[in-house]
Every structure is written in structure tokens, then in C-alpha cells.
mmCIF file of C-alpha atoms and ligand atoms in Angstrom:
data_model
loop_
_atom_site.group_PDB
_atom_site.id
_atom_site.type_symbol
_atom_site.label_atom_id
_atom_site.label_comp_id
_atom_site.label_asym_id
_atom_site.label_seq_id
_atom_site.Cartn_x
_atom_site.Cartn_y
_atom_site.Cartn_z
ATOM 1 C CA MET A 1 -7.172 150.573 -54.312
ATOM 2 C CA LEU A 2 -8.759 153.831 -53.657
ATOM 3 C CA LYS A 3 -6.842 156.259 -54.885
ATOM 4 C CA LEU A 4 -8.992 158.809 -52.290
ATOM 5 C CA ASP A 5 -6.183 161.888 -53.476
ATOM 6 C CA THR A 6 -8.469 161.514 -56.896
ATOM 7 C CA LEU A 7 -11.409 162.312 -55.296
ATOM 8 C CA PHE A 8 -11.430 164.329 -52.236
ATOM 9 C CA PRO A 9 -8.827 167.516 -51.802
ATOM 10 C CA ARG A 10 -5.704 167.130 -49.363
ATOM 11 C CA LYS A 11 -4.097 169.019 -47.325
ATOM 12 C CA SER A 12 -0.215 167.237 -47.014
ATOM 13 C CA LEU A 13 0.305 167.211 -43.481
ATOM 14 C CA GLY A 14 3.149 164.316 -42.717
ATOM 15 C CA PHE A 15 6.248 162.477 -44.248
ATOM 16 C CA PHE A 16 4.261 159.621 -45.887
ATOM 17 C CA PRO A 17 4.750 157.146 -46.516
ATOM 18 C CA SER A 18 5.957 156.019 -42.912
ATOM 19 C CA PRO A 19 8.655 153.757 -42.236
ATOM 20 C CA ILE A 20 7.889 150.096 -42.259
ATOM 21 C CA HIS A 21 10.530 148.104 -40.574
ATOM 22 C CA LYS A 22 11.282 144.995 -38.832
ATOM 23 C CA LEU A 23 11.061 144.199 -35.019
ATOM 24 C CA SER A 24 13.960 141.376 -34.502
ATOM 25 C CA ARG A 25 14.378 141.438 -31.081
ATOM 26 C CA MET A 26 11.552 141.182 -30.373
ATOM 27 C CA SER A 27 10.215 138.737 -33.180
ATOM 28 C CA ASP A 28 12.874 136.706 -31.623
ATOM 29 C CA VAL A 29 11.595 136.986 -28.089
ATOM 30 C CA LEU A 30 7.914 136.744 -29.606
ATOM 31 C CA GLY A 31 8.720 133.793 -31.785
ATOM 32 C CA VAL A 32 6.322 135.635 -34.666
ATOM 33 C CA GLU A 33 8.067 138.283 -37.844
ATOM 34 C CA ILE A 34 6.347 141.293 -36.198
ATOM 35 C CA TRP A 35 6.804 144.229 -38.153
ATOM 36 C CA ALA A 36 6.469 148.003 -37.688
ATOM 37 C CA LYS A 37 4.068 150.904 -39.279
ATOM 38 C CA ARG A 38 5.409 154.343 -38.021
ATOM 39 C CA ASP A 39 2.729 156.892 -38.013
ATOM 40 C CA ASP A 40 4.800 158.099 -34.871
ATOM 41 C CA VAL A 41 7.127 159.623 -37.392
ATOM 42 C CA SER A 42 5.937 160.168 -40.218
ATOM 43 C CA SER A 43 4.780 164.262 -39.351
ATOM 44 C CA GLY A 44 7.379 166.454 -38.817
ATOM 45 C CA LEU A 45 4.044 168.499 -36.784
ATOM 46 C CA ALA A 46 5.184 168.645 -33.058
ATOM 47 C CA PHE A 47 5.772 164.281 -32.747
ATOM 48 C CA GLY A 48 3.275 163.676 -34.700
ATOM 49 C CA GLY A 49 0.608 160.202 -34.311
ATOM 50 C CA ASN A 50 -2.375 159.389 -35.865
ATOM 51 C CA LYS A 51 -4.621 162.451 -36.368
ATOM 52 C CA ILE A 52 -2.314 164.525 -38.738
ATOM 53 C CA ARG A 53 -2.832 161.610 -41.060
ATOM 54 C CA LYS A 54 -7.066 162.358 -40.860
ATOM 55 C CA LEU A 55 -6.562 166.015 -40.570
ATOM 56 C CA GLU A 56 -5.306 165.962 -43.666
ATOM 57 C CA TRP A 57 -8.680 165.271 -45.475
ATOM 58 C CA LEU A 58 -10.160 167.891 -42.469
ATOM 59 C CA VAL A 59 -7.731 170.755 -42.889
ATOM 60 C CA ALA A 60 -8.332 171.103 -46.746
ATOM 61 C CA ASP A 61 -12.330 171.024 -46.661
ATOM 62 C CA ALA A 62 -12.045 173.352 -43.794
ATOM 63 C CA ILE A 63 -9.530 175.629 -46.309
ATOM 64 C CA ALA A 64 -11.891 175.006 -48.847
ATOM 65 C CA LYS A 65 -15.164 176.291 -46.708
ATOM 66 C CA GLY A 66 -13.283 179.411 -45.649
ATOM 67 C CA CYS A 67 -13.226 178.489 -41.701
ATOM 68 C CA ASP A 68 -9.957 180.331 -39.847
ATOM 69 C CA THR A 69 -10.248 178.452 -36.440
ATOM 70 C CA LEU A 70 -10.589 174.795 -35.619
ATOM 71 C CA VAL A 71 -12.201 173.700 -32.455
ATOM 72 C CA SER A 72 -11.861 170.369 -30.885
ATOM 73 C CA ILE A 73 -12.369 168.194 -28.023
ATOM 74 C CA GLY A 74 -10.144 165.441 -25.867
ATOM 75 C CA ASN A 75 -8.475 164.551 -22.811
ATOM 76 C CA ILE A 76 -6.445 167.053 -20.820
ATOM 77 C CA GLN A 77 -3.226 164.923 -22.116
ATOM 78 C CA SER A 78 -4.986 164.647 -25.930
ATOM 79 C CA ASN A 79 -2.673 164.030 -28.532
ATOM 80 C CA HIS A 80 -5.225 164.685 -30.844
ATOM 81 C CA THR A 81 -5.979 167.803 -29.611
ATOM 82 C CA ARG A 82 -2.306 168.230 -29.695
ATOM 83 C CA GLN A 83 -2.182 167.300 -33.602
ATOM 84 C CA VAL A 84 -5.335 169.581 -34.372
ATOM 85 C CA THR A 85 -3.138 172.634 -32.757
ATOM 86 C CA ALA A 86 0.320 171.260 -34.765
ATOM 87 C CA ALA A 87 -2.338 171.796 -38.119
ATOM 88 C CA ALA A 88 -3.546 174.871 -37.367
ATOM 89 C CA ALA A 89 -0.107 176.664 -36.699
ATOM 90 C CA VAL A 90 1.086 175.345 -40.103
ATOM 91 C CA SER A 91 -2.282 176.457 -41.987
ATOM 92 C CA GLY A 92 -2.129 179.757 -40.700
ATOM 93 C CA MET A 93 -5.120 179.062 -38.441
ATOM 94 C CA LYS A 94 -6.638 179.338 -34.919
ATOM 95 C CA SER A 95 -6.853 177.002 -32.646
ATOM 96 C CA TYR A 96 -9.690 176.287 -29.629
ATOM 97 C CA THR A 97 -9.379 172.805 -27.709
ATOM 98 C CA ILE A 98 -11.776 171.934 -24.668
ATOM 99 C CA GLN A 99 -9.382 169.528 -22.785
ATOM 100 C CA GLU A 100 -11.586 167.045 -20.299
ATOM 101 C CA VAL A 101 -10.900 165.010 -17.832
ATOM 102 C CA TRP A 102 -11.379 161.618 -18.938
ATOM 103 C CA THR A 103 -9.252 160.098 -16.752
ATOM 104 C CA GLU A 104 -8.253 161.107 -13.724
ATOM 105 C CA TRP A 105 -4.276 160.514 -12.659
ATOM 106 C CA ASP A 106 -2.865 161.641 -9.287
ATOM 107 C CA ASP A 107 0.512 163.453 -11.049
ATOM 108 C CA PRO A 108 0.572 166.988 -10.411
ATOM 109 C CA VAL A 109 2.067 168.116 -13.599
ATOM 110 C CA TYR A 110 -0.872 166.101 -15.671
ATOM 111 C CA ASP A 111 -1.837 169.105 -16.960
ATOM 112 C CA ARG A 112 1.419 171.013 -17.304
ATOM 113 C CA VAL A 113 3.739 168.687 -19.113
ATOM 114 C CA GLY A 114 3.506 166.252 -22.464
ATOM 115 C CA ASN A 115 0.734 166.820 -24.606
ATOM 116 C CA ILE A 116 -0.923 170.389 -23.081
ATOM 117 C CA LEU A 117 2.419 171.896 -22.692
ATOM 118 C CA LEU A 118 3.446 171.382 -26.278
ATOM 119 C CA THR A 119 -0.285 172.698 -27.254
ATOM 120 C CA ARG A 120 0.419 175.734 -25.488
ATOM 121 C CA LEU A 121 3.727 176.075 -26.886
ATOM 122 C CA MET A 122 2.402 175.809 -30.638
ATOM 123 C CA GLY A 123 0.074 179.151 -29.644
ATOM 124 C CA GLY A 124 -3.058 176.956 -29.314
ATOM 125 C CA ASN A 125 -6.410 177.524 -26.699
ATOM 126 C CA PRO A 126 -6.552 174.785 -24.648
ATOM 127 C CA ILE A 127 -9.456 175.041 -22.930
ATOM 128 C CA LEU A 128 -9.648 172.800 -19.391
ATOM 129 C CA ASP A 129 -13.655 171.988 -18.675
ATOM 130 C CA GLY A 130 -15.713 168.903 -18.496
ATOM 131 C CA TYR A 131 -15.677 165.741 -17.704
ATOM 132 C CA GLY A 132 -16.225 161.604 -18.934
ATOM 133 C CA TYR A 133 -14.913 160.511 -22.158
ATOM 134 C CA SER A 134 -17.406 159.933 -24.270
ATOM 135 C CA THR A 135 -18.021 160.219 -28.130
ATOM 136 C CA CYS A 136 -21.239 161.865 -28.079
ATOM 137 C CA ILE A 137 -21.529 165.712 -28.585
ATOM 138 C CA LYS A 138 -20.631 168.031 -25.717
ATOM 139 C CA ASN A 139 -22.194 171.459 -24.676
ATOM 140 C CA THR A 140 -18.771 173.021 -24.187
ATOM 141 C CA TRP A 141 -17.609 171.980 -27.596
ATOM 142 C CA GLU A 142 -20.639 173.852 -28.807
ATOM 143 C CA LYS A 143 -19.662 176.944 -26.662
ATOM 144 C CA ALA A 144 -16.449 177.050 -27.889
ATOM 145 C CA LEU A 145 -18.046 177.039 -31.275
ATOM 146 C CA GLU A 146 -19.792 179.930 -30.053
ATOM 147 C CA MET A 147 -17.638 182.127 -28.766
ATOM 148 C CA VAL A 148 -15.698 181.950 -32.319
ATOM 149 C CA ARG A 149 -18.466 182.997 -33.636
ATOM 150 C CA LYS A 150 -19.246 185.920 -31.761
ATOM 151 C CA GLN A 151 -15.777 186.923 -32.103
ATOM 152 C CA GLY A 152 -16.671 187.479 -36.025
ATOM 153 C CA GLY A 153 -14.458 183.706 -36.402
ATOM 154 C CA LYS A 154 -15.182 181.008 -38.814
ATOM 155 C CA PRO A 155 -14.617 177.033 -36.559
ATOM 156 C CA TYR A 156 -14.130 174.331 -38.188
ATOM 157 C CA PRO A 157 -15.469 171.892 -35.994
ATOM 158 C CA ILE A 158 -13.929 168.885 -35.628
ATOM 159 C CA PRO A 159 -15.106 166.201 -33.057
ATOM 160 C CA ALA A 160 -12.683 163.563 -30.232
ATOM 161 C CA GLY A 161 -10.145 162.569 -32.230
ATOM 162 C CA GLY A 162 -11.357 163.496 -36.050
ATOM 163 C CA SER A 163 -13.333 160.637 -36.131
ATOM 164 C CA ASP A 164 -17.010 161.131 -35.960
ATOM 165 C CA HIS A 165 -16.918 163.422 -38.953
ATOM 166 C CA PRO A 166 -18.239 162.686 -42.439
ATOM 167 C CA LEU A 167 -14.069 162.498 -43.549
ATOM 168 C CA GLY A 168 -12.548 160.885 -40.449
ATOM 169 C CA GLY A 169 -12.620 157.685 -42.057
ATOM 170 C CA LEU A 170 -10.414 159.074 -44.815
ATOM 171 C CA GLY A 171 -6.716 158.760 -43.913
ATOM 172 C CA TYR A 172 -7.046 155.733 -42.599
ATOM 173 C CA ALA A 173 -8.685 154.031 -46.052
ATOM 174 C CA ASN A 174 -5.833 155.729 -47.591
ATOM 175 C CA PHE A 175 -3.600 154.150 -45.315
ATOM 176 C CA ALA A 176 -4.496 151.010 -46.623
ATOM 177 C CA ASP A 177 -3.417 151.959 -50.373
ATOM 178 C CA GLU A 178 0.185 153.144 -48.346
ATOM 179 C CA VAL A 179 0.838 150.176 -47.233
ATOM 180 C CA TYR A 180 -0.078 148.209 -50.019
ATOM 181 C CA LEU A 181 2.528 150.252 -52.169
ATOM 182 C CA GLN A 182 5.317 149.350 -49.994
ATOM 183 C CA GLU A 183 4.257 145.542 -49.517
ATOM 184 C CA GLN A 184 5.060 145.537 -53.000
ATOM 185 C CA GLN A 185 8.302 147.297 -52.558
ATOM 186 C CA LEU A 186 9.386 144.741 -49.658
ATOM 187 C CA GLY A 187 7.771 141.154 -51.304
ATOM 188 C CA ILE A 188 5.981 140.771 -48.511
ATOM 189 C CA PHE A 189 2.100 140.809 -46.733
ATOM 190 C CA PHE A 190 1.275 141.221 -43.619
ATOM 191 C CA ASP A 191 -1.478 139.168 -42.713
ATOM 192 C CA THR A 192 -2.220 140.478 -39.321
ATOM 193 C CA ILE A 193 -2.371 144.135 -38.906
ATOM 194 C CA ILE A 194 -2.953 145.384 -35.023
ATOM 195 C CA VAL A 195 -3.885 148.473 -33.874
ATOM 196 C CA ALA A 196 -4.785 150.947 -31.139
ATOM 197 C CA THR A 197 -8.791 151.588 -31.394
ATOM 198 C CA CYS A 198 -10.580 154.241 -29.298
ATOM 199 C CA THR A 199 -12.392 157.161 -31.312
ATOM 200 C CA GLY A 200 -12.693 154.764 -33.971
ATOM 201 C CA SER A 201 -11.787 156.116 -37.136
ATOM 202 C CA THR A 202 -8.327 154.546 -36.894
ATOM 203 C CA GLN A 203 -9.566 151.245 -37.099
ATOM 204 C CA ALA A 204 -12.170 151.820 -39.726
ATOM 205 C CA GLY A 205 -10.371 153.319 -42.158
ATOM 206 C CA MET A 206 -8.295 150.435 -42.530
ATOM 207 C CA VAL A 207 -11.275 147.811 -42.528
ATOM 208 C CA VAL A 208 -12.244 150.131 -45.124
ATOM 209 C CA GLY A 209 -8.730 149.990 -47.032
ATOM 210 C CA PHE A 210 -8.119 147.036 -47.008
ATOM 211 C CA ALA A 211 -11.463 146.140 -48.114
ATOM 212 C CA ALA A 212 -11.313 146.819 -51.498
ATOM 213 C CA GLN A 213 -7.687 145.071 -51.208
ATOM 214 C CA PRO A 214 -8.070 141.107 -53.590
ATOM 215 C CA LYS A 215 -6.282 139.679 -50.637
ATOM 216 C CA LYS A 216 -7.984 139.514 -47.644
ATOM 217 C CA ARG A 217 -5.822 139.915 -43.920
ATOM 218 C CA ARG A 218 -6.938 140.143 -40.166
ATOM 219 C CA ILE A 219 -7.171 143.348 -38.841
ATOM 220 C CA ILE A 220 -7.342 143.366 -34.510
ATOM 221 C CA GLY A 221 -8.342 146.501 -32.946
ATOM 222 C CA ILE A 222 -7.670 146.852 -29.195
ATOM 223 C CA ASP A 223 -10.204 148.597 -27.794
ATOM 224 C CA THR A 224 -8.264 151.372 -25.366
ATOM 225 C CA ALA A 225 -11.827 153.030 -24.518
ATOM 226 C CA ASP A 226 -12.370 150.340 -22.013
ATOM 227 C CA ASP A 227 -16.183 150.197 -23.611
ATOM 228 C CA VAL A 228 -15.575 147.963 -26.293
ATOM 229 C CA ALA A 229 -19.819 148.074 -26.900
ATOM 230 C CA MET A 230 -18.740 151.703 -27.335
ATOM 231 C CA THR A 231 -15.731 151.172 -29.155
ATOM 232 C CA ARG A 232 -17.618 149.278 -31.606
ATOM 233 C CA ARG A 233 -20.571 151.594 -32.113
ATOM 234 C CA ALA A 234 -17.746 153.997 -33.070
ATOM 235 C CA VAL A 235 -16.032 151.948 -35.841
ATOM 236 C CA THR A 236 -18.732 150.413 -37.028
ATOM 237 C CA LYS A 237 -21.128 153.370 -38.699
ATOM 238 C CA ILE A 238 -17.691 155.577 -39.303
ATOM 239 C CA ALA A 239 -16.570 151.785 -41.397
ATOM 240 C CA TYR A 240 -19.648 151.990 -43.141
ATOM 241 C CA ALA A 241 -20.392 155.819 -43.530
ATOM 242 C CA THR A 242 -17.146 156.010 -45.574
ATOM 243 C CA ALA A 243 -17.935 152.800 -47.723
ATOM 244 C CA ASP A 244 -20.823 155.515 -48.684
ATOM 245 C CA LEU A 245 -19.174 158.516 -48.731
ATOM 246 C CA ILE A 246 -16.734 156.885 -51.355
ATOM 247 C CA LEU A 247 -18.903 155.548 -53.137
ATOM 248 C CA SER A 248 -20.707 158.557 -53.671
ATOM 249 C CA LYS A 249 -18.117 160.477 -55.370
ATOM 250 C CA GLY A 250 -17.944 157.549 -57.746
ATOM 251 C CA GLY A 251 -15.042 155.764 -55.838
ATOM 252 C CA LYS A 252 -14.816 152.070 -55.545
ATOM 253 C CA LYS A 253 -18.012 149.993 -54.335
ATOM 254 C CA ILE A 254 -16.679 148.406 -51.086
ATOM 255 C CA ASP A 255 -18.815 145.639 -49.775
ATOM 256 C CA LEU A 256 -18.192 145.445 -45.550
ATOM 257 C CA SER A 257 -19.199 142.863 -43.490
ATOM 258 C CA GLU A 258 -19.494 143.705 -39.575
ATOM 259 C CA SER A 259 -17.879 139.639 -38.884
ATOM 260 C CA GLU A 260 -14.511 141.761 -40.579
ATOM 261 C CA ILE A 261 -15.097 144.028 -37.634
ATOM 262 C CA GLU A 262 -12.713 142.909 -34.815
ATOM 263 C CA ILE A 263 -12.017 144.874 -31.852
ATOM 264 C CA ASN A 264 -10.333 142.875 -28.441
ATOM 265 C CA PRO A 265 -11.472 144.031 -24.886
ATOM 266 C CA ASN A 266 -8.652 142.483 -22.835
ATOM 267 C CA TYR A 267 -6.035 145.563 -22.585
ATOM 268 C CA SER A 268 -7.954 148.054 -22.312
ATOM 269 C CA GLY A 269 -8.251 148.470 -18.221
ATOM 270 C CA PRO A 270 -8.695 149.040 -15.519
ATOM 271 C CA ALA A 271 -10.077 151.910 -17.270
ATOM 272 C CA TYR A 272 -9.442 154.499 -20.378
ATOM 273 C CA GLY A 273 -6.312 156.415 -19.696
ATOM 274 C CA ILE A 274 -4.604 154.182 -16.821
ATOM 275 C CA PRO A 275 -2.770 151.803 -17.618
ATOM 276 C CA SER A 276 -2.280 148.123 -16.115
ATOM 277 C CA GLU A 277 0.693 146.136 -14.649
ATOM 278 C CA LYS A 278 0.426 144.117 -18.140
ATOM 279 C CA THR A 279 0.617 147.485 -20.191
ATOM 280 C CA ILE A 280 4.080 148.668 -18.084
ATOM 281 C CA SER A 281 5.651 145.741 -19.015
ATOM 282 C CA ALA A 282 4.723 145.915 -22.886
ATOM 283 C CA ILE A 283 6.077 149.817 -22.832
ATOM 284 C CA ARG A 284 9.073 148.433 -21.409
ATOM 285 C CA MET A 285 9.864 145.280 -23.331
ATOM 286 C CA ALA A 286 9.188 147.919 -26.744
ATOM 287 C CA ALA A 287 11.375 149.945 -25.171
ATOM 288 C CA GLU A 288 14.068 147.596 -23.819
ATOM 289 C CA LEU A 289 14.872 145.812 -27.089
ATOM 290 C CA GLU A 290 13.054 148.354 -29.453
ATOM 291 C CA ALA A 291 14.089 151.642 -28.524
ATOM 292 C CA MET A 292 10.866 152.397 -29.515
ATOM 293 C CA LEU A 293 8.419 154.187 -27.263
ATOM 294 C CA THR A 294 5.132 153.629 -26.234
ATOM 295 C CA ASP A 295 2.422 155.496 -23.811
ATOM 296 C CA PRO A 296 0.417 154.348 -21.115
ATOM 297 C CA VAL A 297 -2.889 154.993 -22.942
ATOM 298 C CA TYR A 298 -3.061 153.977 -26.068
ATOM 299 C CA GLU A 299 0.040 152.105 -27.677
ATOM 300 C CA GLY A 300 1.234 150.210 -24.733
ATOM 301 C CA LYS A 301 -2.279 148.573 -24.390
ATOM 302 C CA SER A 302 -1.469 147.349 -28.206
ATOM 303 C CA MET A 303 1.677 146.460 -27.736
ATOM 304 C CA ALA A 304 0.210 144.408 -24.264
ATOM 305 C CA GLY A 305 -2.256 142.506 -26.716
ATOM 306 C CA MET A 306 0.498 141.583 -28.966
ATOM 307 C CA CYS A 307 2.739 140.297 -27.045
ATOM 308 C CA ASP A 308 0.002 138.183 -25.059
ATOM 309 C CA LEU A 309 -1.396 137.435 -28.749
ATOM 310 C CA CYS A 310 1.936 136.645 -30.537
ATOM 311 C CA GLN A 311 2.697 134.087 -26.882
ATOM 312 C CA LYS A 312 -0.916 132.552 -27.195
ATOM 313 C CA LYS A 313 0.152 131.152 -29.983
ATOM 314 C CA GLU A 314 -2.846 133.342 -31.935
ATOM 315 C CA PHE A 315 -0.509 133.501 -35.112
ATOM 316 C CA PRO A 316 0.838 130.695 -37.465
ATOM 317 C CA SER A 317 4.947 130.121 -37.223
ATOM 318 C CA ASN A 318 4.992 131.387 -40.806
ATOM 319 C CA HIS A 319 2.196 134.586 -40.124
ATOM 320 C CA LYS A 320 3.648 138.172 -40.661
ATOM 321 C CA VAL A 321 2.524 140.557 -38.315
ATOM 322 C CA LEU A 322 2.347 144.219 -38.704
ATOM 323 C CA TYR A 323 1.949 146.511 -35.657
ATOM 324 C CA VAL A 324 0.844 150.145 -36.080
ATOM 325 C CA HIS A 325 2.358 152.454 -34.296
ATOM 326 C CA LEU A 326 -0.036 155.270 -33.950
ATOM 327 C CA GLY A 327 2.187 157.633 -31.756
ATOM 328 C CA GLY A 328 0.855 159.548 -28.197
ATOM 329 C CA ALA A 329 5.117 158.644 -26.762
ATOM 330 C CA PRO A 330 4.103 162.872 -25.365
ATOM 331 C CA ALA A 331 2.080 161.467 -22.901
ATOM 332 C CA LEU A 332 4.843 159.586 -20.849
ATOM 333 C CA ASN A 333 5.837 162.657 -19.376
ATOM 334 C CA ALA A 334 2.889 162.795 -17.447
ATOM 335 C CA TYR A 335 2.610 159.301 -16.350
ATOM 336 C CA TYR A 336 6.498 159.174 -15.042
ATOM 337 C CA LYS A 337 4.832 157.270 -12.001
ATOM 338 C CA ALA A 338 3.146 154.385 -13.338
ATOM 339 C CA PHE A 339 7.002 153.083 -13.752
ATOM 340 C CA GLU A 340 8.112 153.946 -10.417
ATOM 341 C CA ASP A 341 6.068 151.441 -8.628
ATOM 342 C CA PRO A 342 3.505 149.577 -11.188
ATOM 343 C CA ALA A 343 1.897 147.923 -8.563
ATOM 344 C CA ASN A 344 0.152 151.245 -6.897
ATOM 345 C CA LEU A 345 -1.388 151.978 -10.077
ATOM 346 C CA THR A 346 -4.657 151.817 -9.217
ATOM 347 C CA LYS A 347 -4.052 153.791 -6.454
ATOM 348 C CA LEU A 348 -2.788 156.287 -8.431
ATOM 349 C CA ALA A 349 -6.324 156.313 -10.633
ATOM 350 C CA ARG A 350 -9.338 157.357 -9.749
ATOM 351 C CA ALA A 351 -10.604 156.823 -13.115
ATOM 352 C CA ALA A 352 -14.029 155.149 -12.643
ATOM 353 C CA ARG A 353 -15.361 157.846 -11.303
ATOM 354 C CA TYR A 354 -15.829 159.001 -14.465
ATOM 355 C CA LYS A 355 -16.743 156.570 -17.133
ATOM 356 C CA GLU A 356 -19.999 156.642 -19.226
ATOM 357 C CA THR A 357 -22.933 154.719 -18.468
HETATM 358 C C1 LIG B 1 -6.115 158.787 -30.838
HETATM 359 C C2 LIG B 1 -5.451 157.568 -30.501
HETATM 360 C C3 LIG B 1 -5.684 156.363 -30.935
HETATM 361 C C4 LIG B 1 -6.731 156.133 -31.238
HETATM 362 O O1 LIG B 1 -7.443 156.069 -32.090
HETATM 363 P P1 LIG B 1 -8.747 156.572 -32.513
HETATM 364 O O2 LIG B 1 -9.126 156.451 -34.205
HETATM 365 O O3 LIG B 1 -9.748 157.202 -31.594
HETATM 366 O O4 LIG B 1 -9.215 155.439 -32.428
HETATM 367 C C5 LIG B 1 -4.489 155.315 -30.765
HETATM 368 N N1 LIG B 1 -2.997 155.643 -30.740
HETATM 369 C C6 LIG B 1 -2.934 157.241 -29.945
HETATM 370 C C7 LIG B 1 -1.457 157.283 -30.268
HETATM 371 C C8 LIG B 1 -3.643 158.038 -30.209
HETATM 372 O O5 LIG B 1 -3.454 159.280 -30.182
#
């Protein structure tokens, strides 16, 4: 156990521990015992999601530094900027969020419903500007930081996904302690963890947190950025930085090996934010069998990966698999066309043009 609460300040934003339950009907169909860890329902803040867990540590830092405005960046239908706005609202802070076009999805209400609607509702200030998914620093973001400073505010910069930030990995490193304690209560051990990965700090935090435990397990990140090299760089950088940070604060020394960072590239296509027919059928399956809602950008892809790996007999029959649900269902409303005719998905998407090279 890492016991990060004894090393770093944390502002409570979620209802933790998030629940773990068995997906009985999916387990029957897939022939593997599958459980879900529901980080999608672990927060009272506007439908929650995985960014809440990370933001607990970033917002505590923002408060300690006397900042009054959170400034972040994401896609138009970003779950992250919705959660930053929610965290700002309950902390009595302002927020500005740059909402870029990371995906061109042909839907007339794409920039009006779902996450961006909720962001506006919570008093957020989404600024629709910029193109292209990348974890590098954007000048649109720097412009927003400068604007807050000129207005006399004190901005706290939060990168995309809350990831490439010194404290970005703490939320999911701490998550590993939480899972360990729940396993003790349930009397089980999860051999394999399956999680969607994109900007990287969710998987990176898990890699660090679980590496600190005596019994080894497999963590499979299902890439959703559709750029596995970029995702791998992000996860690796954040994992090593997080382990160093914990050690520098007097915490446990954690030995990492790059071979333990497993990222599966096979379910991310056709592009970031664009579902494939496989994504859509996995979303339908989880909804029909478990009434568990997953989205076309992230969790539908990790769900497609999990179903496919189970069907390919990747896991021994006595294995227990934990699917970590990171949220994202609010985006479903912006994707209704994907469910009308999945054969038309590539026509609906004009994303390739925005891919970073
Ligand atoms: C942000 C997000 C992810 C990816 O997490 P990272 O920490 O960016 O890798 C996965 N699922 C959902 C629903 C998200 O909002």
C-alpha cells in the first residue's frame, strides 16, 4: 500500500471507494469471470468519471497555491473539461476550458449536448478554439492562462486529461490501494485489469500503485488515442515521474519495468473519438446484458477489447478480470447517429485529417 493521503494533500471530490460488482450476464456469455469497478458512478459531481479521482490532488494543490481559476483543455465533447468545471464549481473557483476539435463528427448537436451542455450549465466557460489531439502544450491554452492573469485572476493550469502534470498520476496510484482493500473484503484477487487509456495518467497511476503490492497482476491499457506510440510515451513518462515523486516525499520506493506497461492498439480505430462497428456492438452488449452504459470514444473501445480478448481465450478460465469503468456516458447523446446505422461510421467521421504526425 502507498498510503498517499499521508504524503500529499487531497480535496475530497468523490464518493470513494467506488463500487465493485460482478458482471454476471457478461461473464456467462464470455466464459470468464468479469467484475466492474465503477469509477463512472463514484462522484456526485455531474456524472463523475476518472478525472475526479485525479483532480482531488490537483485541486488541493491549486487551493494551497492560492489559485482561483482552473484552466484546462480537451475535445469539444471532453469528459475531462466537464469534470474540471464541476470541481471548480464545488470549490468556489472559476474555470476556463479550451474545447478543441479533436475529431470531426457529423452531428448538428455535437457542440451543444452531452458534456459541453453540462459544462455550460455549471457556469463553466468553454472556449471553442483549436484543432488536433496532442498531449503537447497548446498556444490556445497559454492564451487562456494569460487572459485570466490580465483579468487579475490566479490561474491553475491543468493539462489535457489532467495527465502531464506532476500530480497527475496520484489519483490512480491511490486507486490501487482502494482495489487492494476491496479485494480483502471480497476475498478475491483480480488477475487482470482492463482499462481505457489515452492521455495516460490513469494507466500510469495504476502501474505505479499495483507495482507497490506484493502480488503481481496484468494491467492491460486499451489505447483510445489511436496512436499507440504517443500513448505509450505518455504512460511511461507519467509512471516513472509518479514513482519518483512518491519517493521524493518519503513514500515507498517502487521498482518499475517498462515491460509491465502493456498497451493494446487493436481497438482504437478508425480514429480518436470515432467508433468502429466493433465499438458499437460492444456498447450494445454491455447495455443489453448489464444496463451498463459505455461511450463511443473511450469505454466502448475498452469494452470491445475486453470482449474480444475473452473470446480469443486470452485469459485462463480460473482468472478474474476487473473492467475499470472510467465514465464518459454523457457523450452518448452526441453520437446518436452511430447507433442508427453503424455501417455508415466512416462517412460520419472526417477525423483522419486532424491526426497529429
Ligand atoms: C479521459 C478518459 C479516459 C482516458 O484516461 P486517461 O487518463 O486520459 O488515459 C478513458 N475513459 C474516459 C471516459 C475518459 O474520460
